[in-house]
Coordinates of C-alpha atoms in Angstrom, one line a residue:
X964 CA -15.6 49.2 -3.1
X965 CA -17.7 49.7 0.2
X966 CA -14.7 50.9 3.2
X967 CA -14.6 47.5 5.2
X968 CA -12.0 47.2 8.0
X969 CA -8.6 46.2 6.8
X970 CA -8.4 42.4 6.5
X971 CA -6.4 40.9 9.0
X972 CA -3.7 38.2 8.1
X973 CA -5.7 35.2 9.2
X974 CA -8.2 36.7 7.0
X975 CA -6.4 37.0 4.2
X976 CA -4.8 33.2 3.9
X977 CA -7.7 31.9 4.5
X978 CA -9.5 33.9 1.1
X979 CA -6.0 33.2 -0.4
X980 CA -6.5 29.3 -0.1
X981 CA -10.3 29.4 -1.4
X982 CA -9.2 31.5 -4.3
X983 CA -5.8 29.5 -5.4
X984 CA -8.3 26.2 -4.5
X985 CA -11.0 27.3 -7.0
X986 CA -8.9 29.1 -9.7
X987 CA -6.2 27.0 -10.3
X988 CA -8.5 24.3 -11.4
X989 CA -11.2 26.6 -13.4
X990 CA -8.1 28.0 -15.5
X991 CA -7.1 24.7 -16.3
X992 CA -9.8 23.8 -17.3
X993 CA -10.8 27.1 -19.5
X994 CA -7.3 26.5 -21.3
X995 CA -8.4 23.4 -22.5
X996 CA -12.0 24.7 -23.9
X997 CA -9.9 26.1 -26.9
X998 CA -7.8 23.1 -26.9
X999 CA -10.8 21.1 -28.8
X1000 CA -10.2 23.6 -31.7
X1001 CA -6.5 23.4 -32.1
X1002 CA -6.6 19.5 -31.9
X1003 CA -9.4 19.4 -35.1
X1004 CA -7.8 22.1 -37.0
X1005 CA -4.3 20.2 -36.6
X1006 CA -5.4 17.0 -37.8
X1007 CA -8.1 18.5 -40.3
X1008 CA -5.4 20.4 -41.6
X1009 CA -3.5 17.1 -42.9
X1010 CA -6.7 16.9 -45.3
X1011 CA -6.3 19.5 -47.2
X1012 CA -6.2 23.2 -47.2
X1013 CA -10.1 23.9 -48.5
X1014 CA -10.8 21.1 -45.5
X1015 CA -9.6 23.3 -43.0
X1016 CA -10.7 26.5 -44.1
X1017 CA -14.2 25.3 -44.1
X1018 CA -13.5 24.4 -40.7
X1019 CA -12.6 27.8 -39.8
X1020 CA -15.6 28.7 -40.9
X1021 CA -17.7 26.1 -39.5
X1022 CA -15.3 26.6 -36.0
X1023 CA -16.2 30.7 -35.8
X1024 CA -19.6 29.9 -36.4
X1025 CA -20.0 27.5 -33.7
X1026 CA -18.0 29.3 -30.9
X1027 CA -19.9 32.4 -31.1
X1028 CA -23.5 30.3 -31.1
X1029 CA -22.1 28.6 -28.0
X1030 CA -20.4 31.8 -26.3
X1031 CA -23.4 33.6 -26.2
X1032 CA -24.5 31.1 -23.9
X1033 CA -22.7 31.9 -21.3
X1034 CA -24.7 33.2 -19.0
X1035 CA -25.5 29.5 -18.3
X1036 CA -22.7 29.2 -16.3
X1037 CA -22.4 32.5 -15.0
X1038 CA -26.1 33.1 -13.8
X1039 CA -26.2 29.1 -12.3
X1040 CA -22.3 29.7 -10.4
X1041 CA -24.2 33.2 -8.4
X1042 CA -27.8 31.1 -8.0
X1043 CA -26.4 28.0 -7.0
X1044 CA -23.8 29.5 -4.6
X1045 CA -26.0 31.8 -3.0
X1046 CA -27.9 28.8 -1.1
X1047 CA -24.9 26.9 -0.6
X1048 CA -24.4 29.5 1.7
X1049 CA -28.0 29.8 3.3
X1050 CA -27.1 26.1 4.0
X1051 CA -29.4 24.8 1.8
X1052 CA -27.9 22.2 -0.8
X1053 CA -31.3 20.6 -1.8
X1054 CA -32.6 23.6 -3.1
X1055 CA -28.5 24.4 -4.9
X1056 CA -29.1 21.5 -6.9
X1057 CA -32.7 22.0 -7.8
X1058 CA -31.5 25.4 -9.0
X1059 CA -28.6 24.4 -11.0
X1060 CA -30.7 21.7 -13.1
X1061 CA -33.1 24.2 -13.9
X1062 CA -30.2 25.8 -16.0
X1063 CA -29.4 22.3 -16.9
X1064 CA -32.7 21.9 -18.1
X1065 CA -32.6 25.9 -19.6
X1066 CA -29.6 24.6 -21.9
X1067 CA -31.4 21.3 -23.5
X1068 CA -34.0 23.5 -24.9
X1069 CA -31.8 26.4 -25.7
X1070 CA -29.4 23.9 -27.4
X1071 CA -32.2 22.1 -29.2
X1072 CA -33.5 25.3 -30.2
X1073 CA -30.0 25.9 -32.2
X1074 CA -30.0 22.7 -34.0
X1075 CA -33.1 23.8 -35.4
X1076 CA -32.0 26.9 -37.1
X1077 CA -28.2 25.8 -37.8
X1078 CA -29.1 22.3 -40.0
X1079 CA -31.6 23.8 -42.5
X1080 CA -29.6 27.5 -42.6
X1081 CA -26.1 26.6 -43.0
X1082 CA -25.6 26.6 -46.3
X1083 CA -26.3 30.6 -45.5
X1084 CA -24.5 31.2 -42.4
X1085 CA -21.6 29.6 -44.1
X1086 CA -21.7 31.8 -47.4
X1087 CA -22.5 35.0 -44.8
X1088 CA -19.7 34.0 -43.4
X1089 CA -17.4 34.0 -46.8
X1090 CA -16.6 30.5 -47.3
X1091 CA -14.6 30.0 -50.7
X1092 CA -16.4 27.5 -53.6
X1093 CA -13.6 24.8 -52.2
X1094 CA -14.3 25.1 -48.9
X1095 CA -18.2 26.2 -48.3
X1096 CA -18.7 22.4 -48.6
X1097 CA -16.1 21.1 -46.0
X1098 CA -17.9 23.7 -43.9
X1099 CA -21.4 23.0 -44.0
X1100 CA -20.8 19.7 -43.6
X1101 CA -18.6 20.7 -40.2
X1102 CA -21.4 22.9 -39.0
X1103 CA -24.2 20.5 -39.7
X1104 CA -22.4 17.5 -37.7
X1105 CA -21.1 19.6 -35.1
X1106 CA -24.6 21.3 -34.9
X1107 CA -25.8 18.0 -33.0
X1108 CA -23.3 18.4 -29.9
X1109 CA -24.4 21.9 -29.0
X1110 CA -27.1 20.9 -26.6
X1111 CA -24.3 18.9 -24.9
X1112 CA -21.8 21.9 -25.1
X1113 CA -24.8 23.8 -23.1
X1114 CA -25.6 21.4 -20.6
X1115 CA -22.0 21.1 -20.0
X1116 CA -21.6 25.3 -19.5
X1117 CA -24.9 24.6 -17.2
X1118 CA -23.6 21.3 -15.3
X1119 CA -20.0 23.2 -15.0
X1120 CA -21.9 26.7 -13.4
X1121 CA -23.4 24.0 -10.8
X1122 CA -20.2 22.6 -9.7
X1123 CA -18.8 25.9 -9.2
X1124 CA -21.9 26.9 -7.6
X1125 CA -20.9 23.9 -5.4
X1126 CA -17.2 25.5 -5.1
X1127 CA -16.2 22.9 -6.7
X1128 CA -13.9 23.3 -9.4
X1129 CA -11.7 20.4 -9.6
X1130 CA -14.6 18.1 -11.7
X1131 CA -14.9 20.5 -14.3
X1132 CA -10.8 19.7 -14.5
X1133 CA -11.3 16.5 -14.4
X1134 CA -13.7 16.3 -17.6
X1135 CA -12.4 19.1 -19.6
X1136 CA -8.9 16.8 -19.4
X1137 CA -11.4 13.1 -20.2
X1138 CA -12.8 15.7 -23.1
X1139 CA -9.9 16.4 -24.9
X1140 CA -8.0 13.4 -24.5
X1141 CA -11.3 11.6 -25.8
X1142 CA -11.6 14.5 -29.0
X1143 CA -8.4 13.4 -29.8
X1144 CA -8.9 10.0 -29.9
X1145 CA -11.5 9.9 -31.8
X1146 CA -10.6 12.2 -34.0
X1147 CA -7.9 10.6 -35.7
X1148 CA -9.9 7.5 -35.6
X1149 CA -12.5 8.7 -37.8
X1150 CA -10.7 11.3 -39.9
X1151 CA -8.1 8.6 -40.8
X1152 CA -8.9 5.5 -39.7
X1153 CA -12.4 5.2 -41.0
X1154 CA -11.7 7.2 -43.4
X1155 CA -14.5 9.5 -42.1
X1156 CA -12.7 12.9 -43.6
X1157 CA -14.1 16.3 -41.9
X1158 CA -17.1 14.7 -41.0
X1159 CA -15.0 12.6 -39.1
X1160 CA -13.8 14.8 -37.0
X1161 CA -16.8 16.8 -36.4
X1162 CA -18.6 13.1 -35.4
X1163 CA -15.1 13.0 -33.1
X1164 CA -16.1 16.1 -31.4
X1165 CA -20.0 15.6 -30.6
X1166 CA -19.3 12.3 -28.9
X1167 CA -17.2 14.0 -26.9
X1168 CA -19.1 16.4 -26.4
X1169 CA -22.1 14.6 -25.5
X1170 CA -19.5 12.4 -22.8
X1171 CA -18.5 15.3 -21.4
X1172 CA -22.3 16.0 -20.9
X1173 CA -22.8 12.9 -19.3
X1174 CA -20.0 12.9 -16.6
X1175 CA -22.0 15.9 -15.4
X1176 CA -24.9 15.0 -14.9
X1177 CA -23.7 11.2 -13.4
X1178 CA -22.2 13.6 -11.2
X1179 CA -25.2 16.4 -10.6
X1180 CA -27.7 13.7 -10.2
X1181 CA -25.1 11.7 -7.5
X1182 CA -25.7 15.0 -6.1
X1183 CA -29.7 15.5 -6.1
X1184 CA -30.1 12.0 -4.9
X1185 CA -27.5 12.8 -1.6
X1186 CA -29.7 15.7 -0.5
X1187 CA -33.4 14.8 -2.3
X1188 CA -33.3 17.2 -4.8
X1189 CA -35.5 16.7 -7.5
X1190 CA -34.6 16.3 -11.3
X1191 CA -38.0 17.0 -13.1
X1192 CA -38.0 20.0 -15.4
X1193 CA -40.1 23.1 -13.6
X1194 CA -41.6 25.2 -15.5
X1195 CA -41.3 28.5 -13.3
X1196 CA -38.0 27.5 -12.3
X1197 CA -36.5 27.1 -16.0
X1198 CA -38.7 30.3 -16.6
X1199 CA -36.4 32.1 -14.1
X1200 CA -33.0 30.6 -14.6
X1201 CA -33.4 32.0 -18.5
X1202 CA -34.5 35.8 -16.7
X1203 CA -31.6 36.1 -14.5
X1204 CA -30.0 35.2 -18.0
X1205 CA -31.0 37.8 -19.8
X1206 CA -28.9 40.6 -18.8
X1207 CA -25.3 38.6 -18.9
X1208 CA -26.6 37.8 -22.3
X1209 CA -27.1 41.8 -22.7
X1210 CA -23.5 42.1 -21.8
X1211 CA -22.1 39.1 -23.6
X1212 CA -23.0 40.5 -26.8
X1213 CA -22.2 43.8 -25.9
X1214 CA -18.8 42.6 -25.2
X1215 CA -19.0 40.0 -28.4
X1216 CA -19.8 43.0 -30.4
X1217 CA -17.0 45.0 -29.1
X1218 CA -14.2 42.1 -30.4
X1219 CA -16.0 42.2 -33.7
X1220 CA -16.0 46.1 -34.2
X1221 CA -12.0 46.1 -33.1
X1222 CA -11.2 43.3 -35.9
X1223 CA -13.4 44.9 -38.3
X1224 CA -11.1 47.9 -38.0
X1225 CA -8.3 45.7 -37.7
X1226 CA -8.5 44.6 -41.5
X1227 CA -9.5 47.9 -42.8
X1228 CA -6.0 48.8 -42.0
X1229 CA -4.4 46.6 -44.3
X1230 CA -3.5 42.7 -44.3
X1231 CA 0.0 43.0 -42.2
X1232 CA -2.6 45.2 -39.4
X1233 CA -4.8 42.6 -39.6
X1234 CA -2.2 39.9 -39.5
X1235 CA -0.8 41.9 -36.2
X1236 CA -4.1 42.3 -34.8
X1237 CA -5.1 39.0 -34.7
X1238 CA -1.7 38.0 -33.1
X1239 CA -2.1 39.7 -29.7
X1240 CA -6.0 39.5 -30.1
X1241 CA -4.5 35.9 -29.6
X1242 CA -2.4 36.4 -27.1
X1243 CA -4.6 38.8 -25.2
X1244 CA -7.7 35.9 -25.0
X1245 CA -4.9 34.3 -23.3
X1246 CA -4.2 36.8 -20.7
X1247 CA -7.8 36.8 -20.0
X1248 CA -8.1 32.6 -19.3
X1249 CA -5.4 33.6 -15.8
X1250 CA -7.6 36.5 -15.3
X1251 CA -10.8 34.4 -15.9
X1252 CA -10.1 31.4 -12.9
X1253 CA -10.2 34.8 -10.8
X1254 CA -13.3 36.3 -11.4
X1255 CA -14.8 32.6 -11.5
X1256 CA -13.5 31.6 -8.0
X1257 CA -15.2 35.8 -7.2
X1258 CA -18.6 34.1 -8.1
X1259 CA -18.4 30.9 -6.2
X1260 CA -17.0 33.2 -3.3
X1261 CA -18.8 36.0 -3.1
X1262 CA -22.4 34.1 -4.4
X1263 CA -21.2 31.8 -1.4
X1264 CA -20.8 34.9 1.9
X1265 CA -23.8 36.6 0.6
X1266 CA -26.1 33.9 0.6
X1267 CA -25.2 32.8 4.4
X1268 CA -26.1 36.5 5.3
X1269 CA -21.8 37.5 5.6
X1270 CA -21.8 40.8 3.9
X1271 CA -18.6 42.1 5.9
X1272 CA -17.5 38.1 4.4
X1273 CA -18.1 39.5 1.2
X1274 CA -16.2 42.7 1.0
X1275 CA -13.1 40.5 2.6
X1276 CA -13.2 38.8 -0.3
X1277 CA -13.5 41.2 -2.5
X1278 CA -11.0 43.7 -1.6
X1279 CA -8.2 41.0 -1.6
X1280 CA -9.4 39.4 -5.2
X1281 CA -8.9 43.3 -6.6
X1282 CA -5.7 42.5 -5.0
X1283 CA -4.9 39.4 -6.6
X1284 CA -6.1 40.9 -9.9
X1285 CA -4.0 44.2 -9.7
X1286 CA -1.0 41.6 -8.7
X1287 CA -1.9 39.0 -11.2
X1288 CA -2.1 41.4 -13.8
X1289 CA 1.2 43.4 -13.6
X1290 CA 2.8 40.0 -13.7
X1291 CA 1.3 39.5 -17.3
X1292 CA 2.4 42.5 -18.4
X1293 CA 5.8 42.4 -17.4
X1294 CA 6.4 39.2 -19.0
X1295 CA 4.4 40.4 -22.0
X1296 CA 7.1 43.1 -22.0
X1297 CA 10.5 40.7 -21.2
X1298 CA 8.9 37.7 -23.2
X1299 CA 8.1 39.4 -26.3
X1300 CA 11.3 38.7 -28.5
X1301 CA 10.5 34.6 -27.7
X1302 CA 7.4 34.7 -28.8
X1303 CA 6.7 37.1 -31.6
X1304 CA 8.7 34.9 -33.5
X1305 CA 6.5 31.9 -33.6
X1306 CA 3.8 33.4 -34.6
X1307 CA 5.5 35.5 -37.5
X1308 CA 8.8 35.6 -39.5
X1309 CA 7.2 38.8 -41.0
X1310 CA 9.7 41.6 -40.2
X1311 CA 6.9 44.3 -40.9
X1312 CA 3.7 42.1 -39.1
X1313 CA 6.5 42.2 -35.9
X1314 CA 7.5 46.0 -36.2
X1315 CA 3.4 46.6 -36.4
X1316 CA 2.8 44.4 -33.8
X1317 CA 5.4 45.5 -31.2
X1318 CA 4.2 48.7 -30.0
X1319 CA 0.5 47.9 -29.8
X1320 CA 1.7 44.9 -28.1
X1321 CA 3.0 47.2 -25.3
X1322 CA -0.5 49.5 -24.3
X1323 CA -1.5 45.2 -24.0
X1324 CA 1.0 45.1 -21.2
X1325 CA 0.4 48.5 -19.9
X1326 CA -3.3 47.9 -19.3
X1327 CA -3.4 44.5 -17.6
X1328 CA -3.1 45.8 -14.3
X1329 CA -6.3 47.6 -15.4
X1330 CA -7.9 44.0 -16.7
X1331 CA -7.1 42.0 -13.6
X1332 CA -9.6 44.4 -11.9
X1333 CA -12.3 44.6 -14.2
X1334 CA -12.0 40.6 -14.8
X1335 CA -12.2 40.5 -10.7
X1336 CA -15.0 42.5 -10.9
X1337 CA -16.6 41.1 -13.5
X1338 CA -16.7 37.9 -10.9
X1339 CA -17.6 39.6 -7.9
X1340 CA -21.1 41.4 -9.7
X1341 CA -21.6 38.2 -11.1
X1342 CA -21.6 36.1 -7.9
X1343 CA -23.9 39.2 -6.4
X1344 CA -26.0 38.9 -9.2
X1345 CA -26.1 41.8 -10.4
X1346 CA -26.9 41.0 -13.9
X1347 CA -29.0 44.0 -14.4
X1348 CA -25.9 46.7 -13.5
X1349 CA -23.8 44.8 -15.4
X1350 CA -25.6 44.8 -18.9
X1351 CA -26.4 48.9 -18.7
X1352 CA -22.5 49.5 -17.7
X1353 CA -21.3 46.5 -21.0
X1354 CA -23.6 48.6 -23.2
X1355 CA -21.8 52.0 -21.9
X1356 CA -19.0 51.3 -22.2
X1357 CA -19.6 49.6 -26.2
X1358 CA -21.1 53.5 -26.6
X1359 CA -17.8 55.2 -25.5
X1360 CA -15.7 52.6 -27.4
X1361 CA -17.3 52.0 -31.3
X1362 CA -16.9 55.7 -32.3
X1363 CA -13.4 56.2 -30.6
X1364 CA -12.7 52.6 -32.7
X1365 CA -13.7 53.5 -35.9
X1366 CA -11.7 56.8 -36.1
X1367 CA -8.9 54.8 -35.7
X1368 CA -8.3 54.2 -39.6
X1369 CA -8.8 58.0 -39.6
X1370 CA -5.9 59.1 -37.1
X1371 CA -3.8 56.1 -36.1
X1372 CA -2.9 52.5 -36.8
X1373 CA -3.1 49.3 -35.4
X1374 CA -1.3 51.1 -32.2
X1375 CA -4.3 53.4 -31.6
X1376 CA -6.8 50.5 -31.9
X1377 CA -5.2 48.8 -29.5
X1378 CA -4.8 51.9 -26.7
X1379 CA -8.5 52.5 -28.4
X1380 CA -9.2 48.7 -26.9
X1381 CA -7.2 49.8 -23.4
X1382 CA -10.0 53.1 -23.3
X1383 CA -12.9 50.0 -23.5
X1384 CA -11.1 48.2 -20.1
X1385 CA -10.6 51.6 -18.5
X1386 CA -14.7 52.3 -19.3
X1387 CA -14.8 49.2 -18.1
X1388 CA -12.8 49.1 -14.8
X1389 CA -14.5 52.5 -13.5
X1390 CA -17.9 51.5 -13.9
X1391 CA -17.4 48.4 -12.0
X1392 CA -15.4 49.6 -9.9
X1393 CA -18.2 52.5 -8.5
X1394 CA -21.0 49.8 -8.6
X1395 CA -18.6 47.8 -5.8
X1396 CA -17.4 50.9 -3.9
X1397 CA -21.2 51.5 -3.6
X1398 CA -22.1 49.0 -1.7
X1399 CA -25.4 48.3 -3.4
X1400 CA -24.7 45.4 -4.8
X1401 CA -24.0 43.6 -1.8
X1402 CA -28.1 41.9 -1.1
X1403 CA -27.9 39.0 1.1
X1404 CA -30.0 36.0 1.3
X1405 CA -30.6 32.4 -0.6
X1406 CA -32.3 34.6 -3.5
X1407 CA -31.4 38.1 -4.9

């Protein structure tokens, strides 16, 4: 990072309070999101194996489709936070509304693609003949909720930019509870089967979007911000999101390559890989919560023309990331005899898993820095650099990972993943140290 005077204890305490107040609720909201799929799986699983297999395929397609548009949250958070820092809440909410309108347009486009192509998509993902009809049913119905899901993303970005991560937590908890009740009632009470699970999730998602819109509309009226769609603003939101879309697609490519390589290693290796990836993702949620705090805090400081405050906050969040990574790494090592048997009783999978898991533990401090700096640069609106950095990372990772079957097993693959994180850390650290990310003002 750029050199700055050492942060004083009062400043550290102030930054700590800000980070904790934003990161803890953000973590709760992040964890609540994957619980939707877990609830659906638990309820549908009792209908039969073909239904559960169909849900698995459809859920994978939906998760992929929605995760591509995560820039709706990230870009909106940064843009709104800047305007908050500049003391212009009306403009901040107006910027957020542009992101919400963009979400509705993109969601409508996804529906137009998903409905007619559902059978083809299910076939491409390899669903069996018995599972395919259930997958198609779930995918077609659930796709109707995608606009609501994208609105939730964009509106979450608005509230994060307004330094509010508690409301997203409350909405996520309410949505999770509603989803569980609706699924149980429609699947079993109404006898709708897997279609009932899909409709229950869609209704829960629409309810969450409505709750967010009520909060945003109230804020807009309070500050006199227009709610009407603005073509120029929507276009600007889309343009700001393109680099983050490239970044996200590159990261998804890394994960897909890793899974494909693990599958080539054998059934034991892919089973162990899936367990490790699940744990890795869980820890990523916790680290991402600090990154979300970084997006909101850095954007606000830069909007307020406080370059020094942005540097100090960045420095403190990096310290948080390192400490969090060390703690998570230690927990993996110490708790592995407890949680590994929960995933599998297969001794061959366990013996394959453990050495790779140690690699993950060792790389957690690196991951902590990566997630924090990723959030800092997002908060600064430095999306173009993030896109190029992730493309460079993909270019380094892909050939190394593809060589793994020739010279190693699953542990070698996770060393390749550790290399990927190290390359990301290097590119992000060089950027933050250069100071080129520090662009103050209400807009970048």
